[in-house]
Tab-separated table of C-alpha atoms and ligand atoms in Angstrom:
chain	number	residue	atom	x	y	z
S	1	UNK	CA	4.375	17.513	-13.542
S	2	UNK	CA	3.532	15.951	-16.905
S	3	UNK	CA	4.169	12.290	-17.626
S	4	UNK	CA	6.958	13.122	-20.134
S	5	UNK	CA	8.852	15.391	-17.756
S	6	UNK	CA	8.995	12.861	-14.928
S	7	UNK	CA	12.259	11.055	-14.472
S	8	UNK	CA	12.213	7.335	-15.268
S	9	UNK	CA	13.361	5.519	-12.169
S	10	UNK	CA	13.954	1.819	-11.528
S	11	UNK	CA	14.960	0.061	-8.336
S	12	UNK	CA	14.538	-3.301	-6.658
S	13	UNK	CA	15.146	-5.472	-3.639
S	14	UNK	CA	15.970	-9.169	-3.525
S	15	UNK	CA	13.371	-11.320	-1.761
S	16	UNK	CA	16.058	-13.039	0.278
S	17	UNK	CA	16.053	-12.815	4.067
S	18	UNK	CA	13.981	-10.378	6.107
S	19	UNK	CA	14.111	-6.746	4.986
S	20	UNK	CA	15.975	-4.475	7.409
S	21	UNK	CA	15.901	-0.799	8.323
S	22	UNK	CA	18.987	-0.581	6.076
S	23	UNK	CA	16.783	-1.457	3.085
S	24	UNK	CA	14.202	1.049	4.294
S	25	UNK	CA	16.557	3.947	4.989
S	26	UNK	CA	18.903	3.313	2.058
S	27	UNK	CA	16.302	2.520	-0.589
S	28	UNK	CA	12.526	2.391	0.037
S	29	UNK	CA	12.334	5.667	1.957
S	30	UNK	CA	13.802	7.603	-0.971
S	31	UNK	CA	11.409	5.861	-3.350
S	32	UNK	CA	8.466	6.967	-1.245
S	33	UNK	CA	9.722	10.515	-0.701
S	34	UNK	CA	10.180	11.200	-4.406
S	35	UNK	CA	7.546	8.975	-6.002
S	36	UNK	CA	5.475	11.886	-7.286
S	37	UNK	CA	8.446	13.306	-9.187
S	38	UNK	CA	9.178	9.932	-10.750
S	39	UNK	CA	7.851	7.664	-13.399
S	40	UNK	CA	8.982	4.660	-11.423
S	41	UNK	CA	9.202	0.895	-11.507
S	42	UNK	CA	9.828	-0.933	-8.231
S	43	UNK	CA	10.691	-4.530	-8.826
S	44	UNK	CA	10.936	-7.519	-6.511
S	45	UNK	CA	14.074	-8.978	-8.044
S	46	UNK	CA	13.385	-12.675	-7.494
S	47	UNK	CA	15.773	-13.855	-10.242
S	48	UNK	CA	18.557	-12.263	-8.184
S	49	UNK	CA	17.523	-14.136	-5.053
S	50	UNK	CA	18.688	-17.515	-6.388
S	51	UNK	CA	22.355	-16.658	-6.953
S	52	UNK	CA	23.651	-17.945	-3.628
S	53	UNK	CA	21.316	-20.830	-2.834
S	54	UNK	CA	17.692	-20.372	-1.842
S	55	UNK	CA	14.738	-22.249	-0.448
S	56	UNK	CA	12.180	-23.041	-3.196
S	57	UNK	CA	9.532	-23.523	-0.515
S	58	UNK	CA	9.702	-19.880	0.566
S	59	UNK	CA	10.676	-17.910	-2.585
S	60	UNK	CA	7.105	-17.192	-3.691
S	61	UNK	CA	6.002	-16.116	-0.198
S	62	UNK	CA	9.070	-13.890	0.164
S	63	UNK	CA	8.331	-12.290	-3.199
S	64	UNK	CA	4.819	-11.416	-2.040
S	65	UNK	CA	6.178	-10.194	1.304
S	66	UNK	CA	8.586	-7.744	-0.320
S	67	UNK	CA	5.891	-6.414	-2.675
S	68	UNK	CA	3.533	-5.940	0.289
S	69	UNK	CA	6.291	-4.109	2.174
S	70	UNK	CA	6.786	-1.688	-0.737
S	71	UNK	CA	3.121	-0.746	-0.563
S	72	UNK	CA	3.022	-0.737	3.243
S	73	UNK	CA	5.951	1.702	3.276
S	74	UNK	CA	3.975	4.075	1.062
S	75	UNK	CA	4.640	3.218	-2.589
S	76	UNK	CA	1.381	3.965	-4.383
S	77	UNK	CA	0.712	1.184	-6.913
S	78	UNK	CA	-1.554	3.489	-8.891
S	79	UNK	CA	1.391	5.801	-9.452
S	80	UNK	CA	4.381	3.445	-9.627
S	81	UNK	CA	4.714	0.044	-11.248
S	82	UNK	CA	5.269	-2.774	-8.732
S	83	UNK	CA	6.084	-6.201	-10.148
S	84	UNK	CA	8.098	-9.401	-9.799
S	85	UNK	CA	11.136	-9.626	-12.062
S	86	UNK	CA	10.515	-13.245	-13.170
S	87	UNK	CA	7.076	-12.216	-14.506
S	88	UNK	CA	8.722	-10.090	-17.189
S	89	UNK	CA	10.904	-12.483	-19.163
S	90	UNK	CA	12.634	-9.620	-20.984
S	91	UNK	CA	14.884	-9.229	-17.896
S	92	UNK	CA	16.379	-12.700	-18.281
S	93	UNK	CA	16.637	-12.338	-22.065
S	94	UNK	CA	18.412	-8.989	-21.974
S	95	UNK	CA	20.530	-10.348	-19.106
S	96	UNK	CA	21.891	-13.030	-21.456
S	97	UNK	CA	22.464	-10.643	-24.356
S	98	UNK	CA	24.396	-8.270	-22.097
S	99	UNK	CA	26.349	-11.162	-20.548
S	100	UNK	CA	27.865	-11.602	-23.991
S	101	UNK	CA	29.089	-7.999	-24.174
S	102	UNK	CA	30.480	-7.870	-20.614
S	103	UNK	CA	34.151	-8.758	-20.124
S	104	UNK	CA	34.573	-11.279	-17.337
S	105	UNK	CA	37.270	-9.164	-15.673
S	106	UNK	CA	34.717	-6.402	-15.020
S	107	UNK	CA	32.632	-8.867	-13.017
S	108	UNK	CA	35.554	-10.381	-11.141
S	109	UNK	CA	36.402	-6.915	-9.809
S	110	UNK	CA	33.012	-6.426	-8.100
S	111	UNK	CA	33.551	-6.178	-4.345
S	112	UNK	CA	30.159	-7.745	-3.560
S	113	UNK	CA	31.092	-10.771	-5.650
S	114	UNK	CA	34.424	-11.092	-3.865
S	115	UNK	CA	32.823	-10.734	-0.415
S	116	UNK	CA	29.940	-13.114	-1.088
S	117	UNK	CA	32.121	-15.692	-2.856
S	118	UNK	CA	34.583	-15.640	0.054
S	119	UNK	CA	31.754	-16.597	2.425
S	120	UNK	CA	30.879	-19.693	0.373
S	121	UNK	CA	32.569	-22.999	-0.321
S	122	UNK	CA	34.619	-22.154	-3.447
S	123	UNK	CA	33.353	-25.258	-5.268
S	124	UNK	CA	29.766	-24.028	-4.918
S	125	UNK	CA	30.115	-20.407	-6.041
S	126	UNK	CA	27.654	-20.151	-8.926
S	127	UNK	CA	28.145	-18.468	-12.271
S	128	UNK	CA	24.985	-16.549	-11.324
S	129	UNK	CA	26.755	-14.911	-8.392
S	130	UNK	CA	29.417	-13.627	-10.788
S	131	UNK	CA	27.016	-12.625	-13.582
S	132	UNK	CA	24.396	-11.108	-11.310
S	133	UNK	CA	25.398	-7.455	-11.915
S	134	UNK	CA	24.737	-8.013	-15.634
S	135	UNK	CA	21.166	-9.021	-14.834
S	136	UNK	CA	20.943	-5.898	-12.680
S	137	UNK	CA	22.156	-3.843	-15.659
S	138	UNK	CA	19.444	-5.480	-17.787
S	139	UNK	CA	16.793	-4.582	-15.167
S	140	UNK	CA	17.800	-0.958	-15.342
S	141	UNK	CA	18.540	-0.570	-19.065
S	142	UNK	CA	15.329	-2.237	-20.280
S	143	UNK	CA	13.303	0.786	-19.183
S	144	UNK	CA	15.606	3.628	-20.323
S	145	UNK	CA	16.039	4.377	-16.636
S	146	UNK	CA	17.523	7.773	-15.827
S	147	UNK	CA	17.983	7.416	-12.059
S	148	UNK	CA	18.419	4.455	-9.737
S	149	UNK	CA	17.736	5.116	-6.032
S	150	UNK	CA	19.823	2.632	-4.026
S	151	UNK	CA	22.054	2.408	-0.985
S	152	UNK	CA	25.790	2.945	-1.183
S	153	UNK	CA	26.598	-0.778	-1.554
S	154	UNK	CA	25.048	-0.771	-5.059
S	155	UNK	CA	27.115	2.151	-6.343
S	156	UNK	CA	29.731	-0.084	-7.946
S	157	UNK	CA	27.031	-2.128	-9.712
S	158	UNK	CA	25.587	1.105	-11.077
S	159	UNK	CA	28.970	2.138	-12.437
S	160	UNK	CA	29.216	-1.264	-14.103
S	161	UNK	CA	25.724	-0.789	-15.583
S	162	UNK	CA	26.869	2.492	-17.112
S	163	UNK	CA	29.988	0.818	-18.523
S	164	UNK	CA	27.955	-2.045	-20.015
S	165	UNK	CA	25.457	0.409	-21.553
S	166	UNK	CA	28.232	2.489	-23.081
S	167	UNK	CA	30.012	-0.575	-24.448
S	168	UNK	CA	26.796	-1.915	-25.972
S	169	UNK	CA	25.911	1.473	-27.494
S	170	UNK	CA	29.385	1.679	-28.989
S	171	UNK	CA	29.273	-1.877	-30.409
S	172	UNK	CA	25.680	-2.065	-31.652
S	173	UNK	CA	24.259	1.450	-31.790
S	174	UNK	CA	22.806	3.927	-29.332
S	175	UNK	CA	19.936	2.135	-27.623
S	176	UNK	CA	20.511	2.517	-23.907
S	177	UNK	CA	20.093	5.567	-21.702
S	178	UNK	CA	23.018	5.962	-19.308
S	179	UNK	CA	21.541	5.914	-15.776
S	180	UNK	CA	22.637	7.949	-12.736
S	181	UNK	CA	22.926	6.573	-9.226
S	182	UNK	CA	20.772	8.267	-6.569
S	183	UNK	CA	21.969	7.913	-2.983
S	184	UNK	CA	20.059	9.094	0.093
S	185	UNK	CA	21.435	12.130	1.921
S	186	UNK	CA	21.615	10.202	5.188
S	187	UNK	CA	21.790	6.483	5.812
S	188	UNK	CA	23.274	5.412	2.479
S	189	UNK	CA	25.080	2.703	4.441
S	190	UNK	CA	23.423	1.583	7.670
S	191	UNK	CA	25.837	-0.596	9.620
S	192	UNK	CA	25.228	-3.803	11.589
S	193	UNK	CA	24.124	-3.192	15.185
S	194	UNK	CA	26.300	-6.056	16.428
S	195	UNK	CA	29.269	-5.015	14.283
S	196	UNK	CA	29.213	-1.398	13.126
S	197	UNK	CA	32.157	-1.998	10.803
S	198	UNK	CA	30.074	-4.193	8.484
S	199	UNK	CA	26.966	-3.250	6.491
S	200	UNK	CA	23.592	-4.199	7.971
S	201	UNK	CA	22.427	-7.071	5.784
S	202	UNK	CA	19.220	-9.061	5.434
S	203	UNK	CA	21.230	-12.195	4.701
S	204	UNK	CA	23.093	-11.978	8.034
S	205	UNK	CA	21.433	-14.437	10.406
S	206	UNK	CA	23.103	-13.408	13.711
S	207	UNK	CA	20.620	-12.363	16.385
S	208	UNK	CA	20.651	-8.607	17.161
S	209	UNK	CA	22.509	-7.825	13.918
S	210	UNK	CA	19.637	-5.803	12.464
S	211	UNK	CA	16.186	-4.393	13.016
S	212	UNK	CA	13.844	-6.065	10.531
S	213	UNK	CA	10.869	-4.192	9.146
S	214	UNK	CA	8.417	-6.723	10.558
S	215	UNK	CA	10.036	-6.994	14.054
S	216	UNK	CA	7.755	-6.292	16.998
S	217	UNK	CA	8.574	-3.404	19.415
S	218	UNK	CA	10.131	-5.795	21.919
S	219	UNK	CA	12.514	-7.279	19.318
S	220	UNK	CA	13.358	-3.776	18.093
S	221	UNK	CA	14.192	-2.603	21.620
S	222	UNK	CA	16.321	-5.669	22.340
S	223	UNK	CA	18.375	-5.313	19.141
S	224	UNK	CA	18.947	-1.575	19.543
S	225	UNK	CA	19.720	-1.735	23.281
S	226	UNK	CA	22.381	-4.398	22.556
S	227	UNK	CA	23.985	-2.360	19.772
S	228	UNK	CA	27.768	-2.266	20.037
S	229	UNK	CA	29.110	1.149	21.091
S	230	UNK	CA	32.474	2.113	22.667
S	231	UNK	CA	33.874	3.039	26.046
S	232	UNK	CA	33.379	6.788	25.530
S	233	UNK	CA	30.367	8.877	26.445
S	234	UNK	CA	30.084	11.694	23.897
S	235	UNK	CA	26.968	11.418	21.710
S	236	UNK	CA	28.359	12.974	18.515
S	237	UNK	CA	28.810	11.961	14.866
S	238	UNK	CA	32.300	10.709	14.078
S	239	UNK	CA	34.346	9.127	11.289
S	240	UNK	CA	36.535	7.318	13.806
S	241	UNK	CA	36.058	3.541	13.305
S	242	UNK	CA	36.290	3.144	17.097
S	243	UNK	CA	33.108	5.206	17.400
S	244	UNK	CA	31.288	3.635	14.439
S	245	UNK	CA	28.520	2.191	16.646
S	246	UNK	CA	27.441	5.562	18.065
S	247	UNK	CA	27.793	7.174	14.638
S	248	UNK	CA	25.523	4.479	13.171
S	249	UNK	CA	22.826	4.975	15.833
S	250	UNK	CA	22.926	8.735	15.293
S	251	UNK	CA	22.698	8.216	11.528
S	252	UNK	CA	19.615	6.020	11.921
S	253	UNK	CA	18.092	8.596	14.247
S	254	UNK	CA	18.809	11.484	11.859
S	255	UNK	CA	17.488	9.552	8.850
S	256	UNK	CA	14.174	8.886	10.600
S	257	UNK	CA	13.698	12.148	12.530
S	258	UNK	CA	15.252	14.624	10.089
S	259	UNK	CA	17.270	17.755	10.845
S	260	UNK	CA	20.963	18.431	10.435
S	261	UNK	CA	23.768	16.622	12.250
S	262	UNK	CA	24.141	19.725	14.446
S	263	UNK	CA	20.421	19.546	15.379
S	264	UNK	CA	20.742	15.897	16.313
S	265	UNK	CA	23.907	16.451	18.351
S	266	UNK	CA	22.278	19.408	20.135
S	267	UNK	CA	19.355	17.166	21.112
S	268	UNK	CA	21.716	14.625	22.699
S	269	UNK	CA	23.939	17.092	24.592
S	270	UNK	CA	24.353	15.864	28.180
S	271	UNK	CA	22.671	12.538	27.341
S	272	UNK	CA	24.226	9.075	27.608
S	273	UNK	CA	24.678	6.206	25.139
S	274	UNK	CA	21.785	4.528	26.983
S	275	UNK	CA	19.566	7.558	26.261
S	276	UNK	CA	20.631	7.456	22.603
S	277	UNK	CA	19.710	3.778	22.295
S	278	UNK	CA	16.320	4.350	23.933
S	279	UNK	CA	15.613	7.255	21.580
S	280	UNK	CA	16.633	5.222	18.519
S	281	UNK	CA	14.569	2.190	19.607
S	282	UNK	CA	11.569	4.457	20.084
S	283	UNK	CA	11.849	6.266	16.770
S	284	UNK	CA	12.412	3.020	14.852
S	285	UNK	CA	9.392	1.391	16.530
S	286	UNK	CA	7.251	4.477	15.839
S	287	UNK	CA	8.329	4.520	12.188
S	288	UNK	CA	7.570	0.830	11.725
S	289	UNK	CA	4.231	0.792	13.577
S	290	UNK	CA	2.063	2.250	10.777
S	291	UNK	CA	4.037	0.292	8.159
S	292	UNK	CA	3.328	-2.980	9.970
S	293	UNK	CA	-0.359	-2.117	10.418
S	294	UNK	CA	-0.674	-1.429	6.697
S	295	UNK	CA	1.290	-4.597	5.910
S	296	UNK	CA	-1.218	-6.637	7.933
S	297	UNK	CA	-4.107	-5.093	5.965
S	298	UNK	CA	-2.450	-5.708	2.598
S	299	UNK	CA	-1.560	-9.313	3.301
S	300	UNK	CA	-5.059	-10.047	4.653
S	301	UNK	CA	-6.378	-9.555	1.123
S	302	UNK	CA	-4.577	-11.915	-1.256
S	303	UNK	CA	-6.483	-10.718	-4.325
S	304	UNK	CA	-5.404	-7.110	-3.833
S	305	UNK	CA	-1.698	-7.978	-4.043
S	306	UNK	CA	-2.256	-10.453	-6.886
S	307	UNK	CA	-3.943	-7.746	-8.925
S	308	UNK	CA	-1.192	-5.238	-8.293
S	309	UNK	CA	1.539	-7.695	-9.271
S	310	UNK	CA	-0.360	-8.889	-12.346
S	311	UNK	CA	-1.081	-5.401	-13.659
S	312	UNK	CA	2.423	-4.216	-12.701
S	313	UNK	CA	3.927	-7.033	-14.780
S	314	UNK	CA	1.649	-6.181	-17.723
S	315	UNK	CA	2.693	-2.530	-17.635
S	316	UNK	CA	6.375	-3.438	-17.282
S	317	UNK	CA	6.190	-5.952	-20.163
S	318	UNK	CA	4.801	-3.269	-22.444
S	319	UNK	CA	7.586	-0.873	-21.584
S	320	UNK	CA	10.322	-3.499	-21.858
S	321	UNK	CA	9.280	-5.076	-25.175
S	322	UNK	CA	10.394	-2.302	-27.574
S	323	UNK	CA	13.829	-2.018	-25.921
S	324	UNK	CA	14.420	-5.750	-26.141
S	325	UNK	CA	13.207	-5.735	-29.728
S	326	UNK	CA	15.695	-3.011	-30.683
S	327	UNK	CA	18.509	-4.911	-28.983
S	328	UNK	CA	17.730	-8.111	-30.926
S	329	UNK	CA	17.491	-6.107	-34.128
S	330	UNK	CA	20.742	-4.205	-33.642
S	331	UNK	CA	22.559	-7.396	-32.713
S	332	UNK	CA	21.407	-8.947	-35.985
S	333	UNK	CA	19.018	-11.704	-34.893
S	334	UNK	CA	16.538	-13.184	-37.375
S	335	UNK	CA	13.257	-11.375	-36.655
S	336	UNK	CA	10.225	-13.544	-35.784
S	337	UNK	CA	8.154	-11.127	-37.878
S	338	UNK	CA	9.864	-12.344	-41.071
S	339	UNK	CA	8.703	-15.904	-40.376
S	340	UNK	CA	5.152	-14.701	-39.884
S	341	UNK	CA	5.289	-12.962	-43.264
S	342	UNK	CA	6.407	-16.226	-44.893
S	343	UNK	CA	3.444	-18.079	-43.360
S	344	UNK	CA	1.025	-15.509	-44.769
T	1	TYM	P1	19.537	-5.649	-1.937
T	1	TYM	O1	18.345	-6.532	-2.033
T	1	TYM	O2	20.765	-6.199	-1.286
T	1	TYM	O3	19.173	-4.312	-1.205
T	1	TYM	C1	18.069	-3.535	-1.606
T	1	TYM	C2	18.334	-2.062	-1.442
T	1	TYM	O4	18.637	-1.745	-0.074
T	1	TYM	C3	19.871	-1.045	0.003
T	1	TYM	N1	20.557	-1.470	1.237
T	1	TYM	C4	21.064	-0.626	2.140
T	1	TYM	N2	21.087	0.714	2.203
T	1	TYM	C5	21.682	1.275	3.282
T	1	TYM	N3	22.240	0.545	4.297
T	1	TYM	C6	22.237	-0.796	4.262
T	1	TYM	N4	22.759	-1.496	5.249
T	1	TYM	C7	21.610	-1.454	3.152
T	1	TYM	N5	21.424	-2.749	2.815
T	1	TYM	C8	20.778	-2.748	1.624
T	1	TYM	C9	20.636	-1.490	-1.234
T	1	TYM	O5	21.641	-0.559	-1.581
T	1	TYM	C10	19.534	-1.577	-2.256
T	1	TYM	O6	19.243	-0.296	-2.771
T	1	TYM	N6	21.406	-5.844	-6.586
T	1	TYM	C11	20.423	-5.224	-5.728
T	1	TYM	C12	19.005	-5.409	-6.207
T	1	TYM	C13	18.772	-5.019	-7.623
T	1	TYM	C14	18.615	-3.701	-8.109
T	1	TYM	C15	18.380	-3.847	-9.503
T	1	TYM	C16	18.646	-2.435	-7.504
T	1	TYM	C17	18.636	-5.874	-8.669
T	1	TYM	N7	18.401	-5.176	-9.792
T	1	TYM	C18	18.187	-2.718	-10.327
T	1	TYM	C19	18.452	-1.324	-8.343
T	1	TYM	C20	18.238	-1.471	-9.707
T	1	TYM	C21	20.508	-5.844	-4.337
T	1	TYM	O7	20.983	-6.928	-4.157
T	1	TYM	O8	19.904	-5.091	-3.375
């Protein structure tokens, strides 16, 4: 496929908390599967990780960790651009410009904002938590992104991005490409093991809530074996909230092993919930084993990761600059170039 024909793709993960199999199944796995069809940028969105309080002592290390996980999972840095968001200042600049074209009511309607704000002391909810989807829109729109591979929880933010792009184009001229959301076929919303009615989240600190990508096989087994199920015994997919735990385990299994729902159900005929948990623990551990081995290699060589992040940021900066320039121009800002001409 030629460079021009490849779809421009952008996605990112916040370096907050420990990445979970939800992040892998919902996002990274699709990036890896389709990377050769894409002209992709995979960003470690560190500016997003400070919206709800963060630890300055660990932000840099977490940023490196997430970048190393991208590569360990199979993103080829020679093919795709891997970089840290704060290294390309155009993200923050466009974020501000778009903040000024986004009605506040659009942001107040975001379910993630409502959920996250409800978990915090109201007096401490930052403006950043409210404005964060505008920065996400800037991330995406800077690169004329056509498709954004994410999990289901980001769908609403993608719709907002489209609305912001359309509003800007209408007000200041057609600059932005309107991006499409790309959800995985299975596992778009992996649920918490301890509470299958809530999304598995890297910011949830409860023990046995999630399998983290860097958990050892013993931790993986413990979390999966303790997963909440129900009092039934039938190992089948179901939309019944009562059976959400079993449905979630089967979804994880199907996402990692493949096959149709019927194939997966046929495999578990006559088997118990205990058998299902053992099978899921095993397949998760087997999936993560090579990823963790590669992660250890990558992080053993600091220079390797530094070089990837430095060159990724250079490549991203080059792509972002003309878009930002057009936005400034269409919004009527005084061009720096004019001042340089005066000096000459
Ligand atoms: P974040 O860091 O919360 O999650 C990163 C990616 O993982 C997916 N994901 C899940 N998928 C399935 N099941 C789950 N339980 C699960 N948990 C997380 C998310 O959908 C996401 O794809 N705002 C974004 C980061 C971001 C971004 C962007 C994404 C910033 N700018 C531009 C795409 C494009 C976020 O907080 O993701």
